[in-house]
XYZ file of C-alpha atoms in Angstrom:
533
model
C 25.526 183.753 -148.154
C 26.495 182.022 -144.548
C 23.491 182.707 -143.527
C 21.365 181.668 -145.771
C 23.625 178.206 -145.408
C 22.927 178.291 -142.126
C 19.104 178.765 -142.394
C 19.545 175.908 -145.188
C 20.780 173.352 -142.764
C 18.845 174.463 -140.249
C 15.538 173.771 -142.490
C 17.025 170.347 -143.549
C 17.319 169.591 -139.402
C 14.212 170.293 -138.789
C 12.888 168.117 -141.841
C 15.077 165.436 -140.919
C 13.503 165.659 -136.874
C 10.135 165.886 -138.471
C 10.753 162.846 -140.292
C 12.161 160.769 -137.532
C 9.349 162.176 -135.203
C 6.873 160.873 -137.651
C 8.881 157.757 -137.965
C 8.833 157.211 -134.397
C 4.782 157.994 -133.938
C 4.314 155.200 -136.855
C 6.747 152.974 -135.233
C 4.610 152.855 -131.857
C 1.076 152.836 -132.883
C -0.713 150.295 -131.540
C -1.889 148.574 -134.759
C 0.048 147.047 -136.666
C 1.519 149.472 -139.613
C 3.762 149.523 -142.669
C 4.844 152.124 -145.313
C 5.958 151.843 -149.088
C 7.391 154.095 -151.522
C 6.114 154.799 -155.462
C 8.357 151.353 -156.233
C 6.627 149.159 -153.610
C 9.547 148.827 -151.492
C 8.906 148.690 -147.240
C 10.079 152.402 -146.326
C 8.396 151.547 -142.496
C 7.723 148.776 -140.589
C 6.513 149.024 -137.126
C 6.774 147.127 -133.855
C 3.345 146.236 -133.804
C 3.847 144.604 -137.490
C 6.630 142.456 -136.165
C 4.662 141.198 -133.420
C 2.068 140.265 -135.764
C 4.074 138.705 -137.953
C 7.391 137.806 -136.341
C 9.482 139.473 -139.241
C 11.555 142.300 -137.412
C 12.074 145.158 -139.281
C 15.389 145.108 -140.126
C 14.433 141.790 -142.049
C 11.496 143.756 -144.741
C 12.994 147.410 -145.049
C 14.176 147.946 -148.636
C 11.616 144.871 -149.725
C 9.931 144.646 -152.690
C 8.298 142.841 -155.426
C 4.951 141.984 -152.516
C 7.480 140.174 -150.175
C 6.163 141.834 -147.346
C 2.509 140.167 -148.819
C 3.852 136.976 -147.938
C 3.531 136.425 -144.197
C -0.004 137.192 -144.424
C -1.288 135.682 -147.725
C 1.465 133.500 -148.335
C 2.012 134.675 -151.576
C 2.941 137.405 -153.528
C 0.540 140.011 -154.803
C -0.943 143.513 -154.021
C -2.056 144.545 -150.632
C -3.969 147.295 -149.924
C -1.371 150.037 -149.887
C -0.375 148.569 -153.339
C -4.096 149.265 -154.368
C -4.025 153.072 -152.774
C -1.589 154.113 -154.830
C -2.535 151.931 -158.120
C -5.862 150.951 -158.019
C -6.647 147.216 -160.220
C -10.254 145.962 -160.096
C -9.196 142.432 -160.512
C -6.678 142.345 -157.186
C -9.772 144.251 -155.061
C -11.863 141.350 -155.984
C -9.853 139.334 -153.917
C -10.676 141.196 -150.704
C -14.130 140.082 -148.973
C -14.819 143.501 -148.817
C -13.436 146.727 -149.883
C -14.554 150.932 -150.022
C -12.756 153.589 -151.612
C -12.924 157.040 -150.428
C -10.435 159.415 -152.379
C -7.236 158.428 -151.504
C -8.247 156.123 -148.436
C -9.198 152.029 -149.156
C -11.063 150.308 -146.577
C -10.834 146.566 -147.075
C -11.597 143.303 -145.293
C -9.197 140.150 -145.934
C -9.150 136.513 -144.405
C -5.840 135.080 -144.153
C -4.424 131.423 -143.412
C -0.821 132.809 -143.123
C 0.344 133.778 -140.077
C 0.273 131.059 -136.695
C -1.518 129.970 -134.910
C -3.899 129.851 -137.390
C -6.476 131.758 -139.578
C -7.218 135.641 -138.987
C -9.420 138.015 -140.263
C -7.853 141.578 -140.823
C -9.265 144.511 -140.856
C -7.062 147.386 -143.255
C -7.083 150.947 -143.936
C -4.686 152.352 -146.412
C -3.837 155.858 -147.372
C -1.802 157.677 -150.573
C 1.016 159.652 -148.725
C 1.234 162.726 -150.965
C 4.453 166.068 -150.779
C 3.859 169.332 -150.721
C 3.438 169.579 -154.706
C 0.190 166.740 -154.184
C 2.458 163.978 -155.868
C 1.819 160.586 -154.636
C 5.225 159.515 -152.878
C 4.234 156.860 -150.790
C 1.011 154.838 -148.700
C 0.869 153.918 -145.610
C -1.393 151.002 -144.463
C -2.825 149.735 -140.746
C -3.720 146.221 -140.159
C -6.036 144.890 -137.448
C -6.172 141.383 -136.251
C -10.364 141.141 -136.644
C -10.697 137.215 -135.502
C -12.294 137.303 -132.010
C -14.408 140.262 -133.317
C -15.787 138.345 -136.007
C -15.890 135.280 -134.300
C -18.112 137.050 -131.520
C -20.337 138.453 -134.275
C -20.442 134.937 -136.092
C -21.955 133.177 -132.254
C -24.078 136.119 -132.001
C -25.279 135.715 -135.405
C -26.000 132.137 -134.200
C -27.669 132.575 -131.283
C -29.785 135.201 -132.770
C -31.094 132.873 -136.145
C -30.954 130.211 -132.936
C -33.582 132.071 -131.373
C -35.923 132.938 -134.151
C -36.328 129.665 -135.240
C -36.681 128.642 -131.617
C -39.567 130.656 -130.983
C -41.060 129.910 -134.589
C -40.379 126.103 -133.597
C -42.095 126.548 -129.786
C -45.224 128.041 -131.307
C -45.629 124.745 -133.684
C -44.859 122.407 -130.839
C -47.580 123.640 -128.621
C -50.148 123.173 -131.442
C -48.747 119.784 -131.873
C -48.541 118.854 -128.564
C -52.191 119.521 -127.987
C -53.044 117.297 -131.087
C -50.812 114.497 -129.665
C -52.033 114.482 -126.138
C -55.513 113.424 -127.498
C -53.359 110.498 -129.824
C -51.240 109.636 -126.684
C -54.157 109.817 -123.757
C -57.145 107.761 -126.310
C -54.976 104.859 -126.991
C -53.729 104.568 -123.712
C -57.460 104.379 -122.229
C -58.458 102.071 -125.372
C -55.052 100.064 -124.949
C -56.549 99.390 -120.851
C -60.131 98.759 -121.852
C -59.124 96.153 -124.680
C -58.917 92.879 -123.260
C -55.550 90.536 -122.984
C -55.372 88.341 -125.961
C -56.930 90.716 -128.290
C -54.604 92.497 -131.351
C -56.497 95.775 -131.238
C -54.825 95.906 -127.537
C -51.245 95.417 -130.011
C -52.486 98.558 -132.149
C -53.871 100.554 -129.489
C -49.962 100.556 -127.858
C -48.136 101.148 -130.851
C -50.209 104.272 -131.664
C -49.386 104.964 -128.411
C -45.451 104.711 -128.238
C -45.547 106.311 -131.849
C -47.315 109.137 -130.155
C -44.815 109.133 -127.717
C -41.895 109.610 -130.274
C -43.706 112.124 -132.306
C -43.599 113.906 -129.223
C -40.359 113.591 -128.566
C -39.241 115.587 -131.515
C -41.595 117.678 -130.314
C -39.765 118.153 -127.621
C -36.356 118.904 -128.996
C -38.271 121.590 -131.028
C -39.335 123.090 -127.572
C -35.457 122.890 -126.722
C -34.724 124.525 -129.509
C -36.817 127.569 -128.268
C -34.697 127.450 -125.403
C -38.251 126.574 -123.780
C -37.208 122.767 -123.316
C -35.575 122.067 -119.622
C -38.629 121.984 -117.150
C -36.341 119.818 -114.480
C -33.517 121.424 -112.265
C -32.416 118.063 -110.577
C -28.881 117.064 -109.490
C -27.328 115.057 -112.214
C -24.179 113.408 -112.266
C -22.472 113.406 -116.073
C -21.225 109.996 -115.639
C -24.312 108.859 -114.524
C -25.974 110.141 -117.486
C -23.234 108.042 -119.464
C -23.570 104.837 -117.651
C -27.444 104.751 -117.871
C -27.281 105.969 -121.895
C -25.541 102.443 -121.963
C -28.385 100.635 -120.838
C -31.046 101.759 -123.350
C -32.503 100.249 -126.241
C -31.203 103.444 -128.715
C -27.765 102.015 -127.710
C -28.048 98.511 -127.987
C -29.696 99.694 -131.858
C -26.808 101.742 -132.683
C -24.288 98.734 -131.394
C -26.021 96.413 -133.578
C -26.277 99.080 -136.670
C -22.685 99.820 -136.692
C -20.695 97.121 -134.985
C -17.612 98.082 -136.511
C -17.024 101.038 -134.326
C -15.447 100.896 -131.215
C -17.035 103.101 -127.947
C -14.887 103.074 -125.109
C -15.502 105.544 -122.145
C -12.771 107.251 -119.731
C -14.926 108.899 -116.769
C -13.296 110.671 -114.067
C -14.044 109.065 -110.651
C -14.895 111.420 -108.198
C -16.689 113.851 -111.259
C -18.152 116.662 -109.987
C -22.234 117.240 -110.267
C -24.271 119.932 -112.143
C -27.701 120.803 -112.053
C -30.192 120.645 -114.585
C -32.144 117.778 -116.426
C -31.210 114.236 -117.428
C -33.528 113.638 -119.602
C -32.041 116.541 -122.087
C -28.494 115.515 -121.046
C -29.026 111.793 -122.087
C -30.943 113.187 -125.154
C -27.558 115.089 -126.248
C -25.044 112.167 -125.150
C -27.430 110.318 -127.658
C -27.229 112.857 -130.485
C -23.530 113.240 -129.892
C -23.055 109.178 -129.949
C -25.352 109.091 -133.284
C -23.700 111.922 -135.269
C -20.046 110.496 -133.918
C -20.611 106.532 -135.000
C -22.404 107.898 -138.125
C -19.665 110.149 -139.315
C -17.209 106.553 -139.497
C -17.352 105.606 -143.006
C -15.779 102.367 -142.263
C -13.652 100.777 -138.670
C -13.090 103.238 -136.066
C -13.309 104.881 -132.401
C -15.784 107.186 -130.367
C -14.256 107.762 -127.280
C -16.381 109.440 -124.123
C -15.007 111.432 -121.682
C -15.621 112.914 -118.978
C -13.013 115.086 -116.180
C -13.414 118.178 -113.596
C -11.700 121.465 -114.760
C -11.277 124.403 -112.766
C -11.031 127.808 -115.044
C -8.900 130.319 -113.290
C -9.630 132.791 -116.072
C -12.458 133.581 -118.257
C -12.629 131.686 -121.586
C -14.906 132.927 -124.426
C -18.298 132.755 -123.013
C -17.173 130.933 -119.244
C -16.248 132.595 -115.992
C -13.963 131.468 -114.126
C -14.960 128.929 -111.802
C -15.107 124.485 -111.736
C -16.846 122.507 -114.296
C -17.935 119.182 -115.044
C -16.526 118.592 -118.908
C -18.387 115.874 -121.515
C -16.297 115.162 -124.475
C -17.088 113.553 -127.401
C -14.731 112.427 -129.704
C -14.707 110.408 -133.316
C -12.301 108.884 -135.672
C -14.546 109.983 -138.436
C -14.434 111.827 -141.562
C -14.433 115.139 -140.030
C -16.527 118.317 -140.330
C -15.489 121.381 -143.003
C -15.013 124.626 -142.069
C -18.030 126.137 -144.367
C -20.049 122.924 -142.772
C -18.407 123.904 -139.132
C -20.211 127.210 -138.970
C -23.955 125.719 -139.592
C -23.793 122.258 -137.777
C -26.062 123.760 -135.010
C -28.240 125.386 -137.327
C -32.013 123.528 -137.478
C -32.726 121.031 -140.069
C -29.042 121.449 -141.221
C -27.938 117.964 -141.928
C -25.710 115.983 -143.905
C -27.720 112.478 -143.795
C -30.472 111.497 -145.508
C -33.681 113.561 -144.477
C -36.433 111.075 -143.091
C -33.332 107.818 -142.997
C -30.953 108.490 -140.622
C -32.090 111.961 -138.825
C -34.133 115.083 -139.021
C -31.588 117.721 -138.754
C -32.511 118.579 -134.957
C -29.908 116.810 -133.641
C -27.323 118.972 -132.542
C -29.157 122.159 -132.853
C -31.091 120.309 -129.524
C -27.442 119.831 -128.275
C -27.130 123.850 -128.493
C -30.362 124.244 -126.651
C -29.468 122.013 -124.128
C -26.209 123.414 -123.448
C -27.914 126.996 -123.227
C -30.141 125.989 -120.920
C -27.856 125.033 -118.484
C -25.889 127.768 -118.693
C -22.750 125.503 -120.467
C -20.894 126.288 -123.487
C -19.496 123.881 -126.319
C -16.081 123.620 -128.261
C -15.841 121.719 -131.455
C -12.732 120.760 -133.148
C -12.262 118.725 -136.186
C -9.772 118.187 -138.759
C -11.299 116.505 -141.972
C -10.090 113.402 -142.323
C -9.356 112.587 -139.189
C -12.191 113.254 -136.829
C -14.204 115.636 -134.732
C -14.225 116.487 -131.208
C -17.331 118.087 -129.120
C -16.315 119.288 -125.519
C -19.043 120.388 -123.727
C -18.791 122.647 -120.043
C -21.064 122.684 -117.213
C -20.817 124.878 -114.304
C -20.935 122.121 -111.492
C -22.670 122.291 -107.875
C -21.973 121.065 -104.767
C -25.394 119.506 -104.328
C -25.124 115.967 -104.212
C -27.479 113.810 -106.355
C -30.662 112.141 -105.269
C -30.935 108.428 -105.767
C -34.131 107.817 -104.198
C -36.467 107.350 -107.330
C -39.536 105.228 -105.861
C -42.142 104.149 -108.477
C -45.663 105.169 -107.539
C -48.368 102.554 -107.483
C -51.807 103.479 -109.058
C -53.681 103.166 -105.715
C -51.543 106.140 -104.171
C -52.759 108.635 -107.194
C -56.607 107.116 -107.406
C -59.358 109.788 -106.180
C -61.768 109.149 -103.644
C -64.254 111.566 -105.778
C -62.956 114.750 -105.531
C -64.317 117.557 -107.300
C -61.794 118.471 -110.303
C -62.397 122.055 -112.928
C -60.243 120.947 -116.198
C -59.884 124.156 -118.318
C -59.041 123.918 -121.372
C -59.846 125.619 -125.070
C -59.356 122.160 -126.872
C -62.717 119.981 -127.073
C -60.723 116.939 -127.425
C -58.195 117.706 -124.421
C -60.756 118.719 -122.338
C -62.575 115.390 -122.841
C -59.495 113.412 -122.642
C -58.671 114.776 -118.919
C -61.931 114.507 -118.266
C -62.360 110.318 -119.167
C -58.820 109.973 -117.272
C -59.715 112.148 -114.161
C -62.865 109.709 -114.003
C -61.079 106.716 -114.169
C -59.073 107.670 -111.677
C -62.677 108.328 -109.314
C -62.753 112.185 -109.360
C -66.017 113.951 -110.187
C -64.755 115.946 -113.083
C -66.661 119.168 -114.710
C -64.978 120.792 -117.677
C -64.726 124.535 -119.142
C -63.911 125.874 -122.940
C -62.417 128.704 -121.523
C -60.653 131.323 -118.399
C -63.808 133.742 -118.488
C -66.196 130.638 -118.222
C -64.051 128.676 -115.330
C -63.899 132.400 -113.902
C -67.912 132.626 -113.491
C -68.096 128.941 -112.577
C -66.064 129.189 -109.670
C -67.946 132.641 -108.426
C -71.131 130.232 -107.682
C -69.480 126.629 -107.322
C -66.505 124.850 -105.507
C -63.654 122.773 -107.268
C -60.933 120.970 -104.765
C -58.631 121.230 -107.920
C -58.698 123.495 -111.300
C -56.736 122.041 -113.885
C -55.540 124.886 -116.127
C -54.373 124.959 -119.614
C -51.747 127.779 -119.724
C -52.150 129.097 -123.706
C -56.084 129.653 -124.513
C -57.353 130.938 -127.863
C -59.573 133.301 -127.941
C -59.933 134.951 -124.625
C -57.773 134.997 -121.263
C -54.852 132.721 -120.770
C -54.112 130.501 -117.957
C -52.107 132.967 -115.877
C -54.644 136.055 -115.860
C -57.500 132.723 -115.003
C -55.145 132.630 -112.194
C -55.108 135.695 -110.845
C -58.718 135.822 -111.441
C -59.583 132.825 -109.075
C -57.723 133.448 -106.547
C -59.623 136.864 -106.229
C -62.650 134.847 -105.703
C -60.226 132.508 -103.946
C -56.953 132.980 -102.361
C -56.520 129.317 -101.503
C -57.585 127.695 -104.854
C -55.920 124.856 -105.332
C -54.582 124.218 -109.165
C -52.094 122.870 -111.407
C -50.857 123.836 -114.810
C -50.636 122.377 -118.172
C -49.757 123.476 -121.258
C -48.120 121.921 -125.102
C -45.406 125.542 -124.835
C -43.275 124.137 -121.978
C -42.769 125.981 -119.051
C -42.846 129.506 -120.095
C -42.220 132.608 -117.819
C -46.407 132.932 -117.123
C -46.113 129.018 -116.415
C -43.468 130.243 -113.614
C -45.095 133.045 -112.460
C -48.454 131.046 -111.748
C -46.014 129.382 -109.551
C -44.998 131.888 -107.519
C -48.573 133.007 -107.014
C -49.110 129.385 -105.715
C -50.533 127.252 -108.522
C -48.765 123.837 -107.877
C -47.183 121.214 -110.891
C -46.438 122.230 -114.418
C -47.789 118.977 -116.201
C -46.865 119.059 -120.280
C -48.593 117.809 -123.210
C -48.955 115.111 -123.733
C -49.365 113.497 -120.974
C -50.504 109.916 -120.042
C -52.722 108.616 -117.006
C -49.802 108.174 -114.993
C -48.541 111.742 -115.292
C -51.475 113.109 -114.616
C -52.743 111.230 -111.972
C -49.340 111.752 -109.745
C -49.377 115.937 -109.915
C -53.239 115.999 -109.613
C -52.811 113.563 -106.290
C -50.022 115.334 -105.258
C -51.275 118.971 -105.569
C -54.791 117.552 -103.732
C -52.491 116.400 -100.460
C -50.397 119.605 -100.290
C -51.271 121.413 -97.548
């Protein structure tokens, strides 16, 4: 009899080191973990669980009745582990998603309980059973999902960003070529109609509509990530200063003149590179969509400041940037709305009034392009901030912007090869080249410039990049310069300046002129690439 007592106690020893072994494996497992018993009462709660939450332990052992449902959920009802061991339809429902495999519940849960602020968790919960297969207890694990999801909600993004970008680019360069011929004919029958006369009037404003139809064009080509041409030195308060200036200002002052813009620009700011044009395009979208969101009196404040980042943040290394920040008094910006507001053709105004949705999904394209990133806070209610970063450089801007006269781009007759599959472009360059005194022959396509050249001599080939059917304008190229090596040429396209534009480039073809383009344009990188030696 003593000795089965002793093997009796010893047994229960070894069950009760079993037990506090197991206790003390829960107790340090990396996520965050918590036990309860048949009566939904907190048998184990770990260390990770307290640093989740901030409850210690000592604080939710023995709890019941879903207390320990309240840091996350902030109120009381099932969790997962409750589910495990009684399962109830109505309270899975309530998860965003949840799997049941035997005894084990996978679920995923958004939560707007515990600071700083909302999670989403990630939770797998399991029916603890004894040795006779009776459920005694479940155990469930709890992982903080937020920068996960928010990584695969900006990849998400970026991918939808991208699709429509490139569905967008392939549009614009059909449009672009259809707008060139708008844009380049009224300017030549705006020159040849004489002062005084009001088809001189028309002739211009077909012209400047042109112009602005090809403007969204442009942010369409941004949006395909295909937009910034320019790497120039640019100074953000520059940009700022000179969006003051412009008649899209002075319209939006006038529209809405009970909201105050004040500025606060950091002397000394710091330059980046890329293209002002696109930068003053998105101060512009950012000033629109902040005075616009004021239902009434309010304030858009402009900032700008230099910010070094000693470590990485989301998508930025570490390293100085010049910071643009855009802030509003406004109504605000939901969190459901929050998640699309870069989306294209998402807008909240009136389609064809006040905007056409491009807006800030041009501000996204912009910011991509030059290798930035943007923040946006708001608080419905009470207004929305955009901060946008820039790595900067140490290049310091160029102020020297001298306007050409048209004597220094006029030829002296020059012989000039315009390729191009368009009819109506091809005639277009071809009346504006002439104009300008060159002797101009034109081709429909890159295997007709190709024989051309193998029995004639062009001091220039101007060379549409995108040609359908047939070659394109880089494998013309390459062609020519067989035949070649020093042909002169220049490049333009309605796509932008894609990767064969660039490569063209390397292999020496000179400007990248887009669609559409006016005499002025034109002229300049046709005189230009004629005097490089």
């Amino acid at each position: 009899m003593e000795e089965q007592e002793t093997k009796r106690k010893h047994a229960e020893e070894q069950t009760r080191e079993s037990r506090q072994d197991l206790l003390n494996i829960i107790h340090y497992l990396p996520e965050s973990t918590l036990v309860i018993d048949k009566e939904g009462k907190v048998i184990t709660w770990n260390r990770s669980m307290e640093a989740m939450t901030g409850i210690k332990a000592e604080e939710m052992l023995g709890r019941g009745d879903y207390e320990y449902a309240l840091p996350f959920y902030k109120e009381r009802r099932p969790i997962l582990a409750n589910l495990a061991l009684s399962p109830d339809k109505q309270m899975e429902k309530r998860y965003t998603t949840i799997q049941r495999m035997g005894d084990t519940l996978f679920g995923e849960s958004f939560t707007p309980g515990i600071p700083p602020g909302d999670m989403h968790l990630s939770s797998t919960a399991t029916v603890l059973r004894n040795s006779r297969g009776e459920a005694v207890a479940a155990i469930e694990c709890i992982r903080d999902n937020t920068e996960w999801k928010k990584l695969q909600e900006r990849l998400s993004r970026a991918e939808k960003m991208e699709g429509l970008g490139r569905l967008a680019g392939g549009v614009a360069h059909d449009l672009n070529n259809v707008l060139g011929v708008l844009v380049g004919y009224s300017e030549l029958l705006a020159e040849a109609v004489p002062e005084g006369s009001p088809l001189k009037k028309y002739a211009k404003t077909i012209m400047q509509s042109g112009m602005r139809s090809a403007a969204i064009v442009q942010d369409l080509l941004t949006l395909a990530r295909r937009g910034v041409t320019v790497s120039e030195v640019v100074n953000l308060n520059s940009v700022v200063i000179d969006y003051f200036k412009t008649p899209e200002f002075e319209e939006l002052n006038f529209c809405h003149p009970q909201v105050k813009i004040s500025t606060n620009l950091e002397e000394g700011l710091l330059n980046i590179k890329g293209s002002a044009v696109h930068l003053s395009k998105t101060l512009m979208n950012l000033i629109s969509n902040a005075v616009e969101a004021i239902p009434g009196s309010g304030e858009v404040t402009i900032r700008t400041k230099n910010r070094h980042m000693d470590v990485p943040i989301q998508e930025l290394p570490e390293g100085d940037y010049a910071i643009l920040t855009v802030s509003d008094t406004g109504r605000g910006i939901s969190a459901d709305d929050l998640d699309k507001i870069f989306e294209p053709f998402y807008t909240k105004k009136v389609m064809g009034r006040s905007g056409t949705g491009l807006g800030l999904a041009v501000v996204w394209g912009t910011v991509k392009d030059h290798d930035g990133y943007i923040d946006v806070q708001s608080d419905e209610g009470k207004g929305t901030t955009f901060t946008l970063y820039f790595p900067i450089t140490r290049d310091e801007e160029d102020d020297d912007r001298k306007i050409v006269p048209v004597e220094n781009y006029q030829g002296s007759g020059e012989s000039i090869l315009v390729v191009d599959d368009v009819p109506e472009q091809r005639e277009l360059a071809q009346s504006m080249l002439g104009k300008l005194g060159y002797t101009v022959i034109s081709v429909s396509g890159g295997e007709e410039a190709v024989t051309w050249l193998r029995s004639n001599k062009a001091d220039l080939v101007v060379l549409d990049m995108i040609m359908d059917p047939g070659i394109d304008g880089l494998e013309t190229y390459q062609r020519i310069l067989k035949i070649n090596a020093a042909q002169k040429a220049l490049i333009v396209s309605g796509f932008s300046r894609t990767e064969k534009v660039k490569k063209a480039q390397e292999l020496g073809a000179g400007a990248y002129v887009r669609k559409p383009y006016i005499l002025e344009n034109l002229g300049m990188a046709v005189r230009q690439e004629l005097d490089r030696s």
